[in-house]
Amino acid sequence: MKKLRILLADDHTLVRQGLRRILEEKPEWEVIGEAHDGREAVLRTLELQPDVVIMDIAMPNLNG
């Protein structure tokens, strides 16, 4: 079974870490990367090609 590949984007490190822990409890889900602002989220999405992006809507440098 192919894992669902997830990218997390949030400007709060603790939020990203907490979400990663929760999401990775599901064996069929894999967090493949994180971004700390909107611009990095766009770059990481292009680079990693995740299936899903979980993004904060209010971040520095580019909103979600």
XYZ file of N, CA and C in Angstrom:
192
model
N 0.839 -1.177 0.000
C 0.000 0.000 0.000
C 0.889 1.246 0.000
N 0.579 2.190 -0.874
C 1.342 3.423 -0.966
C 0.957 4.366 0.180
N 1.969 4.960 0.803
C 1.712 5.894 1.899
C 1.269 7.249 1.358
N 0.385 7.919 2.117
C -0.021 9.278 1.813
C 1.113 10.198 2.242
N 1.650 10.980 1.304
C 2.812 11.840 1.565
C 2.321 13.244 1.914
N 2.719 13.736 3.103
C 2.183 14.984 3.649
C 3.304 15.996 3.871
N 3.024 17.256 3.527
C 3.907 18.376 3.843
C 3.190 19.254 4.856
N 3.885 19.631 5.934
C 3.340 20.519 6.954
C 3.922 21.911 6.782
N 3.071 22.936 6.847
C 3.540 24.316 6.735
C 2.886 25.157 7.830
N 3.706 25.616 8.756
C 3.243 26.464 9.854
C 4.441 27.218 10.387
N 4.234 28.464 10.779
C 5.346 29.258 11.282
C 5.670 28.979 12.748
N 4.894 28.143 13.392
C 5.146 27.768 14.793
C 5.731 26.356 14.858
N 6.951 26.266 15.305
C 7.665 24.984 15.363
C 6.916 23.953 16.200
N 6.398 24.372 17.365
C 5.692 23.426 18.239
C 4.439 22.863 17.569
N 3.762 23.676 16.799
C 2.569 23.199 16.077
C 2.974 22.148 15.055
N 4.019 22.443 14.274
C 4.490 21.464 13.272
C 4.909 20.162 13.941
N 5.642 20.252 15.037
C 6.102 19.041 15.724
C 4.924 18.234 16.258
N 3.946 18.912 16.838
C 2.769 18.216 17.363
C 1.958 17.548 16.272
N 1.736 18.265 15.171
C 1.004 17.678 14.051
C 1.739 16.477 13.478
N 3.055 16.593 13.351
C 3.842 15.473 12.828
C 3.648 14.232 13.696
N 3.726 14.404 14.989
C 3.556 13.254 15.905
C 2.184 12.615 15.752
N 1.159 13.445 15.670
C -0.205 12.923 15.527
C -0.368 12.197 14.189
N 0.072 12.829 13.112
C -0.113 12.252 11.776
C 0.679 10.963 11.590
N 1.878 10.908 12.135
C 2.711 9.731 11.927
C 2.289 8.527 12.768
N 1.261 8.699 13.602
C 0.698 7.541 14.304
C -0.034 6.615 13.331
N -0.454 7.154 12.208
C -1.096 6.340 11.168
C -0.006 5.745 10.288
N 0.131 4.434 10.232
C 1.205 3.829 9.446
C 1.112 4.103 7.947
N -0.070 4.443 7.470
C -0.225 4.692 6.041
C 0.014 6.160 5.662
N 0.385 6.991 6.634
C 0.697 8.399 6.391
C 2.161 8.656 6.675
N 2.773 9.542 5.889
C 4.179 9.889 6.067
C 4.357 11.399 5.881
N 4.910 12.063 6.891
C 5.231 13.481 6.765
C 6.594 13.555 6.081
N 6.607 14.100 4.872
C 7.836 14.105 4.080
C 8.610 15.416 4.182
N 7.992 16.417 4.793
C 8.694 17.684 4.926
C 7.904 18.698 5.713
N 8.603 19.787 6.072
C 8.005 20.877 6.818
C 8.475 22.200 6.223
N 7.654 23.235 6.417
C 8.009 24.582 5.974
C 7.617 25.567 7.074
N 8.417 26.615 7.235
C 8.163 27.577 8.309
C 7.494 28.865 7.829
N 7.331 29.040 6.532
C 6.583 30.183 6.011
C 6.001 29.815 4.647
N 5.193 30.728 4.109
C 4.501 30.437 2.852
C 5.418 30.228 1.661
N 6.454 31.039 1.556
C 7.389 30.885 0.428
C 8.099 29.537 0.477
N 8.537 29.147 1.661
C 9.186 27.841 1.784
C 8.197 26.721 1.467
N 6.938 26.894 1.852
C 5.912 25.884 1.560
C 5.769 25.669 0.060
N 5.767 26.758 -0.693
C 5.665 26.642 -2.155
C 6.886 25.909 -2.711
N 8.070 26.316 -2.272
C 9.296 25.673 -2.759
C 9.350 24.195 -2.400
N 8.992 23.863 -1.151
C 9.026 22.458 -0.714
C 7.972 21.627 -1.444
N 6.826 22.235 -1.755
C 5.787 21.520 -2.510
C 6.290 21.183 -3.910
N 6.924 22.142 -4.559
C 7.469 21.884 -5.893
C 8.575 20.833 -5.852
N 9.387 20.879 -4.822
C 10.508 19.945 -4.682
C 10.057 18.534 -4.328
N 9.157 18.423 -3.350
C 8.805 17.114 -2.789
C 7.569 16.478 -3.416
N 6.707 17.280 -4.047
C 5.482 16.777 -4.674
C 4.624 15.950 -3.702
N 4.226 16.529 -2.568
C 3.406 15.775 -1.619
C 1.997 15.520 -2.166
N 1.321 14.551 -1.577
C -0.073 14.291 -1.926
C -0.992 15.318 -1.265
N -0.605 15.761 -0.050
C -1.408 16.688 0.754
C -0.484 17.712 1.407
N -0.939 18.970 1.453
C -0.242 20.013 2.200
C -1.190 20.489 3.304
N -0.734 20.426 4.543
C -1.490 20.968 5.669
C -0.815 22.288 6.014
N -1.561 23.400 5.812
C -0.942 24.713 5.865
C -1.720 25.685 6.742
N -0.994 26.414 7.554
C -1.548 27.537 8.311
C -1.949 28.609 7.307
N -3.066 29.308 7.546
C -3.498 30.326 6.577
C -2.878 31.694 6.846
N -2.219 31.878 7.990
C -1.607 33.171 8.313
C -0.144 32.938 8.680
N 0.737 33.098 7.672
C 2.176 32.891 7.890
C 2.955 34.051 7.310
N 4.191 34.239 7.768
C 5.029 35.297 7.205
C 5.433 35.002 5.761
N 5.760 36.056 5.035
C 6.313 36.017 3.679
C 5.327 35.577 2.595
N 4.278 34.901 2.940
C 3.250 34.502 1.981
C 2.182 33.735 2.757
N 0.954 34.211 2.731
C -0.109 33.532 3.463
C -0.458 32.194 2.857
N -1.013 31.326 3.687
C -1.451 30.007 3.237
C -2.716 30.090 2.430
